[in-house]
mmCIF file of C-alpha atoms in Angstrom:
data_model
loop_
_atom_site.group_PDB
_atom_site.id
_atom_site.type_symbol
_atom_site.label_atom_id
_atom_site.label_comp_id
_atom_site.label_asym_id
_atom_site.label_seq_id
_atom_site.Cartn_x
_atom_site.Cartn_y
_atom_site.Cartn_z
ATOM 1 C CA UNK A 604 99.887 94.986 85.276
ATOM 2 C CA UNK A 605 100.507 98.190 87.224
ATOM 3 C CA UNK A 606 101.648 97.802 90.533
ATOM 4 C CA UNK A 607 101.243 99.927 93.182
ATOM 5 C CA UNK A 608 104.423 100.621 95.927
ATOM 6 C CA UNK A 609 103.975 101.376 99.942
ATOM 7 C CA UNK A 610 107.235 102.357 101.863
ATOM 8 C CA UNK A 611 104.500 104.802 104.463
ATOM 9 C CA UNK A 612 102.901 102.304 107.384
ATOM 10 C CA UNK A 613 99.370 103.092 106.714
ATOM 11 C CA UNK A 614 96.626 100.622 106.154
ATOM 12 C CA UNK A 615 94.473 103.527 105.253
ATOM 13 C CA UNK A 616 96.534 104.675 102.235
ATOM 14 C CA UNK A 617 97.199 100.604 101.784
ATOM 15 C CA UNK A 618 93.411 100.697 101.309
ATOM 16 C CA UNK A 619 93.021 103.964 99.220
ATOM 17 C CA UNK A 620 96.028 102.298 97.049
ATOM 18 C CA UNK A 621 94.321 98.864 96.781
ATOM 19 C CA UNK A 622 91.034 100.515 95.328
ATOM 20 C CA UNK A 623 93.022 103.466 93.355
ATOM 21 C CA UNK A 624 92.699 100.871 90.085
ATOM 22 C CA UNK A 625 96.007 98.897 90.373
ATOM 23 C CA UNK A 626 96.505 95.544 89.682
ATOM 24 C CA UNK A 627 98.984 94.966 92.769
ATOM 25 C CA UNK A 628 100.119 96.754 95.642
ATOM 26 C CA UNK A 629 103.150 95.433 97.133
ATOM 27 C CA UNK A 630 104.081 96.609 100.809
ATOM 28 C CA UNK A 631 107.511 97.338 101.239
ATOM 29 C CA UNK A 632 109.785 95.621 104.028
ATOM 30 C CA UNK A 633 113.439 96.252 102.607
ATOM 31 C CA UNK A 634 113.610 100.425 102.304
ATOM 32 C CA UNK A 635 110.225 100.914 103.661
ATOM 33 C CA UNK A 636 109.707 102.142 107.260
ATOM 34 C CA UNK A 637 107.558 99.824 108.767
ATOM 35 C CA UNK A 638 107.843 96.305 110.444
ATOM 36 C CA UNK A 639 105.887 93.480 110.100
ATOM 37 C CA UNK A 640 102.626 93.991 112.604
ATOM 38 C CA UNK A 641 102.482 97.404 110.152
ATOM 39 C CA UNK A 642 102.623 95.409 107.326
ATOM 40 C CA UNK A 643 99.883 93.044 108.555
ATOM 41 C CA UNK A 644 97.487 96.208 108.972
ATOM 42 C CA UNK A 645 98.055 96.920 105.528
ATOM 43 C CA UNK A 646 97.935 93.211 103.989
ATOM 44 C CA UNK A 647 94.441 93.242 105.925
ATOM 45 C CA UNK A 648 93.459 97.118 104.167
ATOM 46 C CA UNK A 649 94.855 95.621 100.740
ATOM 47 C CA UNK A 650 92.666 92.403 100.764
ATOM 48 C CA UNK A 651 89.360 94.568 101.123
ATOM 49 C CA UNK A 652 90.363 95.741 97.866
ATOM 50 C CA UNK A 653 90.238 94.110 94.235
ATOM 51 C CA UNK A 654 94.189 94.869 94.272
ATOM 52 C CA UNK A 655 96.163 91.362 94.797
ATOM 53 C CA UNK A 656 98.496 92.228 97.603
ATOM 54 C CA UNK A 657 102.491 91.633 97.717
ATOM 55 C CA UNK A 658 105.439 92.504 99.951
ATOM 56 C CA UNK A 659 109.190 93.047 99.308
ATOM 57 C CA UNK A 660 110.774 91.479 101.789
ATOM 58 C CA UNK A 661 114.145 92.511 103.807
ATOM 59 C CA UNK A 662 116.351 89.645 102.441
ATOM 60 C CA UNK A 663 116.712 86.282 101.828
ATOM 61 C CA UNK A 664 115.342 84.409 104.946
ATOM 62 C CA UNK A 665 113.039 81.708 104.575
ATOM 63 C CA UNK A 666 111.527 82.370 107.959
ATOM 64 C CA UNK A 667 110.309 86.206 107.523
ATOM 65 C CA UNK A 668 109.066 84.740 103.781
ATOM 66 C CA UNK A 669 106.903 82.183 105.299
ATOM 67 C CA UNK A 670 105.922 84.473 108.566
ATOM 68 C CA UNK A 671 104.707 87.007 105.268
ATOM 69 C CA UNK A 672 102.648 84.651 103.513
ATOM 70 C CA UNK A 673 101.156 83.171 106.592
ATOM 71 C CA UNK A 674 100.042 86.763 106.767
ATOM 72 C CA UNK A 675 98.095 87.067 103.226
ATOM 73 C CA UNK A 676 100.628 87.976 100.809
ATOM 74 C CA UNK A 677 100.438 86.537 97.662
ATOM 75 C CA UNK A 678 103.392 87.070 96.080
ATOM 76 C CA UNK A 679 107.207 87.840 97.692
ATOM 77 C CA UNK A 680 109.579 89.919 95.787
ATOM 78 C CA UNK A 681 113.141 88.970 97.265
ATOM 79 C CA UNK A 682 115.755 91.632 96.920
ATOM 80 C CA UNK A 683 119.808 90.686 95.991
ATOM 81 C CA UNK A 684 118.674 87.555 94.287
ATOM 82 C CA UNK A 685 122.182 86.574 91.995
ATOM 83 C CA UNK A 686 122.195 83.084 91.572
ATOM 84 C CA UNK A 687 120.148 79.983 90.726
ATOM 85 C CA UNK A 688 120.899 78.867 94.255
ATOM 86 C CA UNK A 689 119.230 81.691 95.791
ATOM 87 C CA UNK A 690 116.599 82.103 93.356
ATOM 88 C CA UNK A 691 115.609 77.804 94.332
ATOM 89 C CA UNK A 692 116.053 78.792 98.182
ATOM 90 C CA UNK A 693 113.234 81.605 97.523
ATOM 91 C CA UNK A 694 111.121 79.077 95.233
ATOM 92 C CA UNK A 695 111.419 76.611 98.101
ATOM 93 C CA UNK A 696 110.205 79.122 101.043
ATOM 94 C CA UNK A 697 107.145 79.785 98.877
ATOM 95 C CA UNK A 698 105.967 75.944 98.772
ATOM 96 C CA UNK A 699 105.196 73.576 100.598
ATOM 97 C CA UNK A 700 106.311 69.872 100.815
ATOM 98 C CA UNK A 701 107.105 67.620 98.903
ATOM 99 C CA UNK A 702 107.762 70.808 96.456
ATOM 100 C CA UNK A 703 109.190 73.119 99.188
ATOM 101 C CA UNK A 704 109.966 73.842 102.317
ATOM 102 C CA UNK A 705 107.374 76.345 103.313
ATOM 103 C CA UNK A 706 106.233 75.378 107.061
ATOM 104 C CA UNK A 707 102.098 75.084 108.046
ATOM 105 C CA UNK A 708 100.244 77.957 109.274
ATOM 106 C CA UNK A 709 98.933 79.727 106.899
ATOM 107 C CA UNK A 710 96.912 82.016 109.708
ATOM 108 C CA UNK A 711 95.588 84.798 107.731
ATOM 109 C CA UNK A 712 95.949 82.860 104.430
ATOM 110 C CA UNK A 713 93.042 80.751 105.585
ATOM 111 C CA UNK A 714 90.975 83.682 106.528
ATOM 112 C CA UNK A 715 91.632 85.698 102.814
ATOM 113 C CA UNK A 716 91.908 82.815 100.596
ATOM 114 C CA UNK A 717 89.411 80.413 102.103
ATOM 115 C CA UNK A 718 89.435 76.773 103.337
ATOM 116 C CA UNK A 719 91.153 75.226 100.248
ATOM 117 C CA UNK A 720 93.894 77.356 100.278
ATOM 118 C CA UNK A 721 96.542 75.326 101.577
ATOM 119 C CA UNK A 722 95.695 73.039 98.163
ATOM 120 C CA UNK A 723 96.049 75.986 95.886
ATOM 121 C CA UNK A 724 99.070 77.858 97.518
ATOM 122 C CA UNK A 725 101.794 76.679 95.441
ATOM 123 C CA UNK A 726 99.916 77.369 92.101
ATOM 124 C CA UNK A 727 98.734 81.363 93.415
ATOM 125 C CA UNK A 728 101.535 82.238 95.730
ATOM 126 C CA UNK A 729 104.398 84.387 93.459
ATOM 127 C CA UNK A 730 107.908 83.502 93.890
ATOM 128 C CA UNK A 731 109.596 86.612 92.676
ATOM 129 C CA UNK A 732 113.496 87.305 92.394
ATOM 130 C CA UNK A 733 114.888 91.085 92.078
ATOM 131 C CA UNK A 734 117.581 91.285 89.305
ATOM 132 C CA UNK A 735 119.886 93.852 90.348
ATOM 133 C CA UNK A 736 123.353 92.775 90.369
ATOM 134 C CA UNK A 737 126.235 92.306 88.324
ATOM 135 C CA UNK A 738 126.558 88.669 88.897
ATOM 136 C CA UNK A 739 122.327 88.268 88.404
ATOM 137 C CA UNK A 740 122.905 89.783 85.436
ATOM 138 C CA UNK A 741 125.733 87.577 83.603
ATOM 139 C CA UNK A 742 123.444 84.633 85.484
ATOM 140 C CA UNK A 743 120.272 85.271 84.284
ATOM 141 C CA UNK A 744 119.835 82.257 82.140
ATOM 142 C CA UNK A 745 120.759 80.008 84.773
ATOM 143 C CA UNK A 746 118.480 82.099 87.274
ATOM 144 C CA UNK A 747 115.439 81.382 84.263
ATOM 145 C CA UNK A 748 115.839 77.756 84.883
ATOM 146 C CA UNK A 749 115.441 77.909 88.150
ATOM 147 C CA UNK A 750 111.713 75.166 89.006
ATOM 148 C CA UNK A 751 109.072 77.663 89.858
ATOM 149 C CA UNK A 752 109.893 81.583 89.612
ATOM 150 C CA UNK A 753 106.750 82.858 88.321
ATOM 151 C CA UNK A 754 108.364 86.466 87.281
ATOM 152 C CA UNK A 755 111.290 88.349 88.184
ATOM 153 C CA UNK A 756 111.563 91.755 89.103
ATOM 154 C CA UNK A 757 114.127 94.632 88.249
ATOM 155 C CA UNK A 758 115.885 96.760 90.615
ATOM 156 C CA UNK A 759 117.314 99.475 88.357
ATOM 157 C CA UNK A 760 118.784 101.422 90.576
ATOM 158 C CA UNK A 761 120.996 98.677 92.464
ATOM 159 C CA UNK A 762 121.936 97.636 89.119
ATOM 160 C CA UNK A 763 123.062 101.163 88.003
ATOM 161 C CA UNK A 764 125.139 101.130 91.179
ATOM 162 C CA UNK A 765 126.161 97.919 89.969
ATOM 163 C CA UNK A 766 127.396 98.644 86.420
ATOM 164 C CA UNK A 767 127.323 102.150 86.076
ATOM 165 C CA UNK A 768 129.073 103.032 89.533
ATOM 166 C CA UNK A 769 125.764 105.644 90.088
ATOM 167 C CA UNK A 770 122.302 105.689 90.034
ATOM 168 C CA UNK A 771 121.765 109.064 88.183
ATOM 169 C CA UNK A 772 121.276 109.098 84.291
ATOM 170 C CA UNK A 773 123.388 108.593 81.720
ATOM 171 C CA UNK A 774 123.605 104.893 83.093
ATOM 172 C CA UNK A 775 124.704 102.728 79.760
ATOM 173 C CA UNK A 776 125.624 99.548 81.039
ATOM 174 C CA UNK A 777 122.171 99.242 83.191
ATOM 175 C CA UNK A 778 120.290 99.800 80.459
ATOM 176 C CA UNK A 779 121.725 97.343 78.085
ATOM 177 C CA UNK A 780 121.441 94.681 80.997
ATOM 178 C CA UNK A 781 118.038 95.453 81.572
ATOM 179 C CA UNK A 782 117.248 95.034 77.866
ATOM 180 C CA UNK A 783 119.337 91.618 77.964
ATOM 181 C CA UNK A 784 117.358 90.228 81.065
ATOM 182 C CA UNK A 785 113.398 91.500 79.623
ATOM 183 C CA UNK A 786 115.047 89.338 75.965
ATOM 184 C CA UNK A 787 116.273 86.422 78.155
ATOM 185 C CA UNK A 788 112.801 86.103 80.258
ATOM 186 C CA UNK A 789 110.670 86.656 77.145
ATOM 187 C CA UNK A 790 112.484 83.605 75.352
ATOM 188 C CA UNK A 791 111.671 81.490 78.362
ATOM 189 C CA UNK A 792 108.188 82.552 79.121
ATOM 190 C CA UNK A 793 108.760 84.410 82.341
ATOM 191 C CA UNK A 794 107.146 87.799 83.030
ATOM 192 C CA UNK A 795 109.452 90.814 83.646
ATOM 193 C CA UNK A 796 108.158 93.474 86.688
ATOM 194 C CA UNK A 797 110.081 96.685 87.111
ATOM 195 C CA UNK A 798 110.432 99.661 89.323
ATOM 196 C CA UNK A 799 110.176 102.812 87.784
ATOM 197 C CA UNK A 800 110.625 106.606 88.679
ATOM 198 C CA UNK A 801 107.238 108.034 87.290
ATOM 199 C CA UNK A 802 104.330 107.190 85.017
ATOM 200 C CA UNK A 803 106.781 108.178 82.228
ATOM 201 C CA UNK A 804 109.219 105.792 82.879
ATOM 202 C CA UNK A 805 106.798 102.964 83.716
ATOM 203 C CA UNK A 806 105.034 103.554 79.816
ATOM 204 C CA UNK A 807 108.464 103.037 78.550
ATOM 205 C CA UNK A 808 108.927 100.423 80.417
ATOM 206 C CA UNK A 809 106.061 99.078 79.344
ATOM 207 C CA UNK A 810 107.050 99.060 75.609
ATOM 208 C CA UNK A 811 110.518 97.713 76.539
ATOM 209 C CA UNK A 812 108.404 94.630 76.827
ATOM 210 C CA UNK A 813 107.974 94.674 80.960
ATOM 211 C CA UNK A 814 104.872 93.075 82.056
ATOM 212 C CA UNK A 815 104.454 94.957 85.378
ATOM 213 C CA UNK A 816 105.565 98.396 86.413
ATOM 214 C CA UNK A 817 105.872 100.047 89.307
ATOM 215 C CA UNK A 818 105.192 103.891 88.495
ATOM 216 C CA UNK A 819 107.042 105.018 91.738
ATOM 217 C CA UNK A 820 106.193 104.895 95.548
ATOM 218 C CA UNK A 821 103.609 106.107 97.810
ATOM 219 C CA UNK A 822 106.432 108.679 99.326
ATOM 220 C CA UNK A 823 107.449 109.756 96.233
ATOM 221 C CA UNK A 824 104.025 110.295 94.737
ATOM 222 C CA UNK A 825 103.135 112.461 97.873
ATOM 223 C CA UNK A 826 106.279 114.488 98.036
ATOM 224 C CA UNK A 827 105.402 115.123 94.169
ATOM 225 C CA UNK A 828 102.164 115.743 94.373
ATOM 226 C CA UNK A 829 102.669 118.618 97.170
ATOM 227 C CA UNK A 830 105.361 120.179 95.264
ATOM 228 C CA UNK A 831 103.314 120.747 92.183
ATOM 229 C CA UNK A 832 100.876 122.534 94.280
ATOM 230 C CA UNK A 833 102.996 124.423 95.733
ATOM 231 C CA UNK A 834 104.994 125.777 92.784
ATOM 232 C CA UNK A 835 101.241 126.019 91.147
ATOM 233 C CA UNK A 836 100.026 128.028 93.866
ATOM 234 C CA UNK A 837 103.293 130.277 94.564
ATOM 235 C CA UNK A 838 103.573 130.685 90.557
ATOM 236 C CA UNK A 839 100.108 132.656 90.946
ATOM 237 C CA UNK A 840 101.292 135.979 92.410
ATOM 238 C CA UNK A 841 97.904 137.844 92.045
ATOM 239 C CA UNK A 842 96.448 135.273 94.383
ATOM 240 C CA UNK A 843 99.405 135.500 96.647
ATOM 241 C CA UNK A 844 98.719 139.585 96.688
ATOM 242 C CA UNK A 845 95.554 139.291 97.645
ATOM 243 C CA UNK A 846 95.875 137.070 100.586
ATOM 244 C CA UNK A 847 98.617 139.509 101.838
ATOM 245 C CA UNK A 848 96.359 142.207 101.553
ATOM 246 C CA UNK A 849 93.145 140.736 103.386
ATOM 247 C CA UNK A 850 91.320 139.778 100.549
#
C-alpha cells in the first residue's frame, strides 16, 4: 500500500491526495498544523475519494481516538507506543464492548460507512501502534501479542533519536532495529507501515519487506517540488536573459 501524508489543513489538497492514486491518506494530528474541526474537513474531502482515510493522532488518549473515529477515520496510528500495555489501551479505544472500550456515536461513521457500521467497526477500524522507541524496540514481541493490532507503524526518525542520538544518516543502530521489528511482525503475521523521506526511500522500504510506505508529506512534497523548479528555471540563463531584456 502507499500511503499518502497531510500535515497542511486543506480538504482541497485532502481531496486532490485522496484521488492522486494512493491507497491511504492519513491526516496528521501529532506534527501537523491543524486541529480537529480541520481534520474533519479533510476526513469529509478524503471519503469522496477511493483513498481509505486515516489520522495520526496527538498521543495516547482514548477520548481524542474515539472523538476521531466518530469522525470517519478508519484507521488510528498512535505515536510513542512502547509497551504491550499501551499498545492493548489503543486496541481497546478502537472497539467497542464487550471487546473494547470505544464509547457510541459513531456520527460521521454512520454517514460514510452506512447503517451497519456499528456491526462491522471492530473488524474495518485499524488499530495501529508507532514503533519508535528504544524500549518498543527490545518489546516488540510482547507488543506482537498484543489481541487486535492490525499493523504497526515505524517512526524512523524518533527511533534514530532513540538509538543513534540523531536523526541524520549514518544511523546504525535504527536500522538494525527496524530490520529486527519488519522480521519480528513478518513471523507473526502483522503488516509493517513506514514513514519514509522520498519515493526512494519508500521503494527500499518496500523491499525491506514493509507493507505500507509513506513516500514523505504533503509539506515536504511541495517545498520539493518548488525547489526543483526553481533551480530548473534559474539553471536556464538564456531564458533568464531574455526576460531581463524585454523579451
Amino acid at each position: 500500500m502507499i500511503n499518502a501524508w497531510l500535515s497542511i489543513a486543506s480538504s482541497y489538497s485532502a481531496e486532490g491526495i485522496g484521488y492522486s492514486g494512493v491507497d491511504s491518506v492519513t491526516v496528521d494530528l501529532q506534527h501537523g498544523m491543524l486541529s480537529f474541526s480541520e481534520a474533519l474537513h479533510m476526513l469529509q474531502a478524503i471519503s469522496a475519494t477511493p483513498a481509505i482515510p486515516l489520522v495520526r493522532v496527538p498521543d495516547l488518549n482514548p477520548a481524542t481516538i474515539m472523538h476521531l473515529l466518530d469522525a470517519g477515520s478508519y484507521g488510528v496510528i498512535c505515536p510513542m507506543i512502547s509497551t504491550p500495555e499501551e499498545a492493548a489501551a489503543l486496541v481497546a479505544a478502537c472497539r467497542y464492548p464487550p471487546v473494547g472500550t470505544r464509547s457510541f456515536g459513531p456520527s460521521r461513521g454512520l454517514l460514510y460507512g452506512g447503517q451497519d457500521y456499528v456491526s462491522h467497526a471492530d473488524n474495518t477500524v485499524m488499530a495501529i501502534p508507532m514503533i519508535e522507541t528504544a524500549e518498543a524496540v527490545e518489546r516488540i514481541d510482547q507488543i506482537l501479542e498484543v489481541d487486535g493490532i492490525d499493523m504497526i507503524y515505524l517512526g524512523p526518525n524518533d527511533l534514530a533519536y532513540s538509538l543513534d542520538g540523531h536523526v541524520g544518516f549514518p544511523r546504525p543502530n535504527s536500522e538494525l532495529a527496524i530490520e529486527r521489528v519488519v522480521k519480528s511482525a513478518t513471523r507473526k503475521g502483522i503488516p509493517v507501515g513506514i514513514f519514509c523521506a522520498d519515493a526512494q526511500e519508500a521503494c527500499r522500504r518496500r523491499e525491506q519487506g514493509c507493507a505500507l510506505v509513506t513516500p514523505g508529506n504533503d509539506f515536504s512534497h511541495l517545498v520539493r517540488s518548488m525547489k526543483n523548479a526553481v533551480a530548473t528555471i534559474g539553471d536556464d540563463t538564456s531564458a533568464v536573459s531574455k526576460v531581463n531584456h524585454g523579451y
